[in-house]
PDB file of C-alpha atoms in Angstrom:
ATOM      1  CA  UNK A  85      90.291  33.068  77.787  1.00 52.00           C
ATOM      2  CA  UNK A  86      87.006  31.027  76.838  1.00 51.00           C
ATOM      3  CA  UNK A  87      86.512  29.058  74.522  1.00 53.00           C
ATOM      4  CA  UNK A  88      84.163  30.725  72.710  1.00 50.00           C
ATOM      5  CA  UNK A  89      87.156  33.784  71.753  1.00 72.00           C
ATOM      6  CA  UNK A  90      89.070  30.903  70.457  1.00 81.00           C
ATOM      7  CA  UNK A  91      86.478  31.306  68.048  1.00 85.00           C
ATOM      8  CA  UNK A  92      87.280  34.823  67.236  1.00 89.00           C
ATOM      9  CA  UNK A  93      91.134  34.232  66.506  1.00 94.00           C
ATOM     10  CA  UNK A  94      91.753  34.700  62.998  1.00 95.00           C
ATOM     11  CA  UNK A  95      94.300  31.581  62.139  1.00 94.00           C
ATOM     12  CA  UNK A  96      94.072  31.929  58.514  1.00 93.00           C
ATOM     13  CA  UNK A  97      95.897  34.919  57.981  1.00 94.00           C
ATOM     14  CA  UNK A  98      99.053  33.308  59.064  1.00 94.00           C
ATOM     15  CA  UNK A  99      98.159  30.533  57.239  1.00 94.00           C
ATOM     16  CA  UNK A 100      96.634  28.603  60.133  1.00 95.00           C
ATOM     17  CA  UNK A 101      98.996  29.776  62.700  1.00 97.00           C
ATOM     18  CA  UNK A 102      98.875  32.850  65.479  1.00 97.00           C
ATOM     19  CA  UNK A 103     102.089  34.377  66.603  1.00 98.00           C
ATOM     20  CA  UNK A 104     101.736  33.935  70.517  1.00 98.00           C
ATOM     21  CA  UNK A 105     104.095  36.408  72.788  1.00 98.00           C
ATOM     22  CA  UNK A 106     104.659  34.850  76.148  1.00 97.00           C
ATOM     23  CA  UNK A 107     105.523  36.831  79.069  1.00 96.00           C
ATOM     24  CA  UNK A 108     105.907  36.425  82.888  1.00 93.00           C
ATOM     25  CA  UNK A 109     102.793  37.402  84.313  1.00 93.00           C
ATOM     26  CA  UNK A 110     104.208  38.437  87.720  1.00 89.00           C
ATOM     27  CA  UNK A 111     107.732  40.778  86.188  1.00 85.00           C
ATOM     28  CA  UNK A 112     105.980  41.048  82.911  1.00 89.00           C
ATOM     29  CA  UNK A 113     109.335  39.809  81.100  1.00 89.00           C
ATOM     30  CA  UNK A 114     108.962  38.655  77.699  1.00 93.00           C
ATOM     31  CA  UNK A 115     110.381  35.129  77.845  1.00 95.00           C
ATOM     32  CA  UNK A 116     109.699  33.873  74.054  1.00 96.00           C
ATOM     33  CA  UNK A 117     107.442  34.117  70.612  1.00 97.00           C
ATOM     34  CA  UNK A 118     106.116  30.827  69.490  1.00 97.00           C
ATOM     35  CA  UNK A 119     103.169  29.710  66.932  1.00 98.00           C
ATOM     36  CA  UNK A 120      99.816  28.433  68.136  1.00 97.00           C
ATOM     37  CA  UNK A 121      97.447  26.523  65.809  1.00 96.00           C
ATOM     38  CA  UNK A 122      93.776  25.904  66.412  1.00 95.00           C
ATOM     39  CA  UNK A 123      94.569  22.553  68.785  1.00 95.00           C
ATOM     40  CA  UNK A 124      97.321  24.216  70.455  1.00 96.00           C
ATOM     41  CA  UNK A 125      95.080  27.115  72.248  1.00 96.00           C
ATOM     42  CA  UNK A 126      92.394  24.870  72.821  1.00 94.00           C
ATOM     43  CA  UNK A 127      94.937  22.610  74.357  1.00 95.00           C
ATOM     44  CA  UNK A 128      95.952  25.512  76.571  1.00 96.00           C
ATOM     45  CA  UNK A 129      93.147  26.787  77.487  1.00 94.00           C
ATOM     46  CA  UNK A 130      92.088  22.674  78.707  1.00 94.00           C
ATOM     47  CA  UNK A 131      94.802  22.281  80.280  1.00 95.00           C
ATOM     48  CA  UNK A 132      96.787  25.156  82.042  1.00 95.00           C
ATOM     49  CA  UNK A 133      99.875  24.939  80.433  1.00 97.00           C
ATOM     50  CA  UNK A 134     101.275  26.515  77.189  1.00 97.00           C
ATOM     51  CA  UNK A 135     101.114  24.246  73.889  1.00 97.00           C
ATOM     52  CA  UNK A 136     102.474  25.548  71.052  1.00 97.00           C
ATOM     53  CA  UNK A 137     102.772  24.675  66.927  1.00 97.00           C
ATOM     54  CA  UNK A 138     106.482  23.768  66.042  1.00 92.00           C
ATOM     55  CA  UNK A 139     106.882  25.142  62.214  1.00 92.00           C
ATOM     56  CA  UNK A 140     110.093  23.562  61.936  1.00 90.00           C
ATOM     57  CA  UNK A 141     109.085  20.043  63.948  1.00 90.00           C
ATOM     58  CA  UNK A 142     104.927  20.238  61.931  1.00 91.00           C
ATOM     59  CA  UNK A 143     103.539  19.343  65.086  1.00 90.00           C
ATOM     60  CA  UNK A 144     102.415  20.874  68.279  1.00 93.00           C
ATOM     61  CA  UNK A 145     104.499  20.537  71.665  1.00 91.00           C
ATOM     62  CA  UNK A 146     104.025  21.569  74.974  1.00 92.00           C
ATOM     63  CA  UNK A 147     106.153  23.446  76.777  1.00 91.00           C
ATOM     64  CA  UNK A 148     108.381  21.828  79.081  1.00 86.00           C
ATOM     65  CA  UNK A 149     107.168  18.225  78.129  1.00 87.00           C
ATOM     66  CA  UNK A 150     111.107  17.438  77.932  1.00 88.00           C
ATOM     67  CA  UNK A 151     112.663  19.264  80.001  1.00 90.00           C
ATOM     68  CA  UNK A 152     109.938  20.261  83.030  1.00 92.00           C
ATOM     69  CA  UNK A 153     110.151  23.934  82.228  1.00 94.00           C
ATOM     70  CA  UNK A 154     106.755  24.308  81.815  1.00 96.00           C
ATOM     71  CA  UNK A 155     104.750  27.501  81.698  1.00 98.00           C
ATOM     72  CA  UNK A 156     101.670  27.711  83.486  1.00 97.00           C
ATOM     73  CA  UNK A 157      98.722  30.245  82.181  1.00 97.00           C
ATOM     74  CA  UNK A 158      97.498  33.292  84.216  1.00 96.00           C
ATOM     75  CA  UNK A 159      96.069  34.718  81.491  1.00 95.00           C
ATOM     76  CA  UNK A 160      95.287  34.624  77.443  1.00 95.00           C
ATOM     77  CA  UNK A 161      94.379  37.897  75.566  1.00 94.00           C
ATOM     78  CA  UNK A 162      94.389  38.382  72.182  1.00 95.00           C
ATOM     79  CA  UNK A 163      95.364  41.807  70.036  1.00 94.00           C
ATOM     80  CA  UNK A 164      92.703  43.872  68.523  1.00 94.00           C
ATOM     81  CA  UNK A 165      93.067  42.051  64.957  1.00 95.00           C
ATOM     82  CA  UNK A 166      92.491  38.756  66.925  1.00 95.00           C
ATOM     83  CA  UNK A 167      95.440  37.310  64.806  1.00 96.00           C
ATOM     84  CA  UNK A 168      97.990  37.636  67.784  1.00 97.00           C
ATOM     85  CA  UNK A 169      97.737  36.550  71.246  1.00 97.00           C
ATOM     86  CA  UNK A 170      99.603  37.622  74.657  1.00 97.00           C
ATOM     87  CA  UNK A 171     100.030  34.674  77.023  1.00 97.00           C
ATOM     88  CA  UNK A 172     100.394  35.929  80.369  1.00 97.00           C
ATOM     89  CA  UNK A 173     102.425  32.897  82.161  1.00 97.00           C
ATOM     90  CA  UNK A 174     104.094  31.723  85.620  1.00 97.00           C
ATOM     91  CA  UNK A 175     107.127  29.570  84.268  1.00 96.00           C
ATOM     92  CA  UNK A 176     108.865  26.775  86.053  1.00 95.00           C
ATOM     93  CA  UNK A 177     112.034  26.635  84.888  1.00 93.00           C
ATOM     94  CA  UNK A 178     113.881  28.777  82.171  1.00 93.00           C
ATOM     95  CA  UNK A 179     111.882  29.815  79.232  1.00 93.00           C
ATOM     96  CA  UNK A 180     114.506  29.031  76.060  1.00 91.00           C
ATOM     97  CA  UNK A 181     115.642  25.857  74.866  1.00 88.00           C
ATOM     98  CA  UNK A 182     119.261  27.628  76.039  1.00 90.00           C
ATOM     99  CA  UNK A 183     118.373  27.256  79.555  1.00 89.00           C
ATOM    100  CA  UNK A 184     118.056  31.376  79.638  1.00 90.00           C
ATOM    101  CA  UNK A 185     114.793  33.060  81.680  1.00 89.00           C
ATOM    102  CA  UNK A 186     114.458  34.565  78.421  1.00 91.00           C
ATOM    103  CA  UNK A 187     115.073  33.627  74.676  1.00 92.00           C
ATOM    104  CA  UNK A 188     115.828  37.371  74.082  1.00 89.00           C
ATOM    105  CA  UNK A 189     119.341  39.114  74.878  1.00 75.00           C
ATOM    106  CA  UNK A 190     121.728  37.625  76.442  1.00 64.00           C
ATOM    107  CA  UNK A 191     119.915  35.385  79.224  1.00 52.00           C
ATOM    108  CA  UNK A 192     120.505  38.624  81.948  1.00 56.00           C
ATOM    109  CA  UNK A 193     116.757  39.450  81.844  1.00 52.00           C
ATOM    110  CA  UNK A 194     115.024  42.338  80.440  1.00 54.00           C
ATOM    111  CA  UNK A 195     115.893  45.912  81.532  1.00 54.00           C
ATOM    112  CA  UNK A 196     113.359  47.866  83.272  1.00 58.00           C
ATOM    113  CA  UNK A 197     110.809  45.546  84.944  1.00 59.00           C
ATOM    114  CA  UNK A 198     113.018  42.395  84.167  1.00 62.00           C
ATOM    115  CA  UNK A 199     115.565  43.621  86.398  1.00 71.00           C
ATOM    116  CA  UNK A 200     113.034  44.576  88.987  1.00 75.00           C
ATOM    117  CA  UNK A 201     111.911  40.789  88.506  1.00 71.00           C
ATOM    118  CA  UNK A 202     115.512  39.337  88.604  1.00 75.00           C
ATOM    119  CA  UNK A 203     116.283  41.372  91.743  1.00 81.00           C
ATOM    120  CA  UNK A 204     113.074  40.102  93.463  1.00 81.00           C
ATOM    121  CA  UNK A 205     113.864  36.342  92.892  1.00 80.00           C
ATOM    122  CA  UNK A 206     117.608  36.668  93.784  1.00 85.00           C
ATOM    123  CA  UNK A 207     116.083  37.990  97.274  1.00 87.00           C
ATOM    124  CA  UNK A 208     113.670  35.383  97.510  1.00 86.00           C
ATOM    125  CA  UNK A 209     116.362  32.556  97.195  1.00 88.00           C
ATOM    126  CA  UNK A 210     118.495  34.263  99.727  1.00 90.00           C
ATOM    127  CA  UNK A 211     115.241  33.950 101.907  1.00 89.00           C
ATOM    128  CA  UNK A 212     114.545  30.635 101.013  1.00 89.00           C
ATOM    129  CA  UNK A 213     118.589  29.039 101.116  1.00 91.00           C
ATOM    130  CA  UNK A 214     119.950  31.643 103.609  1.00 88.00           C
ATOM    131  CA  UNK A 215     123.414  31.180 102.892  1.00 90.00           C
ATOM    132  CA  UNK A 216     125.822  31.774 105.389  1.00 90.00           C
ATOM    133  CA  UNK A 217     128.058  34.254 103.290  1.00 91.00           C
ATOM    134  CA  UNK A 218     124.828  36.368 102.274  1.00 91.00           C
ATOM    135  CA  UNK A 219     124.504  39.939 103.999  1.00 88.00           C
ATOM    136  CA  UNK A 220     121.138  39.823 102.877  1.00 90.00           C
ATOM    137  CA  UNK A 221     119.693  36.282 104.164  1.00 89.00           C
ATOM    138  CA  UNK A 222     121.736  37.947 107.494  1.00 90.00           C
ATOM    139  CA  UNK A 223     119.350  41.119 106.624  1.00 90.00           C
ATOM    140  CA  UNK A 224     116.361  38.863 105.943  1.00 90.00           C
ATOM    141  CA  UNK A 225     117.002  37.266 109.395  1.00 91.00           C
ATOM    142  CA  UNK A 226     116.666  40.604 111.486  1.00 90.00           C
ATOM    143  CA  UNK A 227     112.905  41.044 110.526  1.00 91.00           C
ATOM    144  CA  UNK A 228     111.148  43.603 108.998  1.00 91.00           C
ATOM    145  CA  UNK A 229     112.086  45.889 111.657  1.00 92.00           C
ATOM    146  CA  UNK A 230     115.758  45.910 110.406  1.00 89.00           C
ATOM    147  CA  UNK A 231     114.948  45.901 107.388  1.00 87.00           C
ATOM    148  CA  UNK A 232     112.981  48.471 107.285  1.00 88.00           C
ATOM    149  CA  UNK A 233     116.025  50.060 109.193  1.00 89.00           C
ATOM    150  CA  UNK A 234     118.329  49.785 106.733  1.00 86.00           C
ATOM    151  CA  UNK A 235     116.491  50.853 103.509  1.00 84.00           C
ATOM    152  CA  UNK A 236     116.313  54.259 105.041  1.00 86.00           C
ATOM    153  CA  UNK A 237     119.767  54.445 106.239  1.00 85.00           C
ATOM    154  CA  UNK A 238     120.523  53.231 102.394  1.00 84.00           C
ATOM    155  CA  UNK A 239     117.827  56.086 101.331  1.00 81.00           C
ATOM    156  CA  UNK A 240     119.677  58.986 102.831  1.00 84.00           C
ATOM    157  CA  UNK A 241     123.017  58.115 101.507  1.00 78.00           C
ATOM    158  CA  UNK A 242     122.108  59.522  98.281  1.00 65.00           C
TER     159      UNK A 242
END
């Protein structure tokens, strides 16, 4: 997003504010809904990172600046009204004040896509930590070779 669309938001149909929907740019999980006044996108779009408008708090935040789960950009688009914006994100860290991915249902992740995202990061820790108990860090170990092996031998057994 450039600066100059920042011009194009219209903040003063929600009284100053902009609803912003944030979602994981790589699973496309939505992770939350917060508020963005004027200063808040131009703060994001400066620096990288999501910056919000707390309505209950009257003041902007960023995201993570307490707890280090921040949310970098990828991308910002805004809806066709231009009173809405879609922030495209790669979080560190959970995404609700909870300590959930998500600050919808019940922390488990999104159906659909989420669970396609959830799946792929539960693999790439067993990469990463290879635990000894793990059948698939064992998997991961044999190469792409056996793995390739065994998703056909799982692919038949339908």
């Amino acid at each position: 997003m450039t600066m100059p669309l920042v011009d194009t938001l219209d903040f003063e149909k929600g009284g100053g504010l902009v609803p912003a929907i944030v979602q994981d740019a790589r699973t496309l999980e939505t992770l939350m809904l917060a508020y963005m006044d004027r200063a808040a996108v131009d703060e994001t779009v400066k620096s990288g990172e999501a910056t919000f408008y707390s309505r209950s708090r009257g003041g902007r935040w960023r995201k993570g600046e307490t707890s280090g789960n921040r949310l970098k950009i990828v991308s910002i688009a805004a809806d066709c009204d231009n009173d809405a914006l879609l922030l495209q994100v790669d979080p560190v860290g959970p995404a609700c004040h909870r300590g959930t991915r998500s600050c919808f249902g019940d922390g488990e992740g999104a159906l659909g896509v989420g669970r396609l995202g959830a799946l792929e990061r539960t693999i790439e820790r067993r990469a990463k930590d290879a635990p000894a108990e793990s059948w698939t860090a064992k998997l991961i170990a044999g190469g792409v070779k056996r793995i390739a092996q065994k998703v056909g031998e799982e692919g038949v057994e339908c």
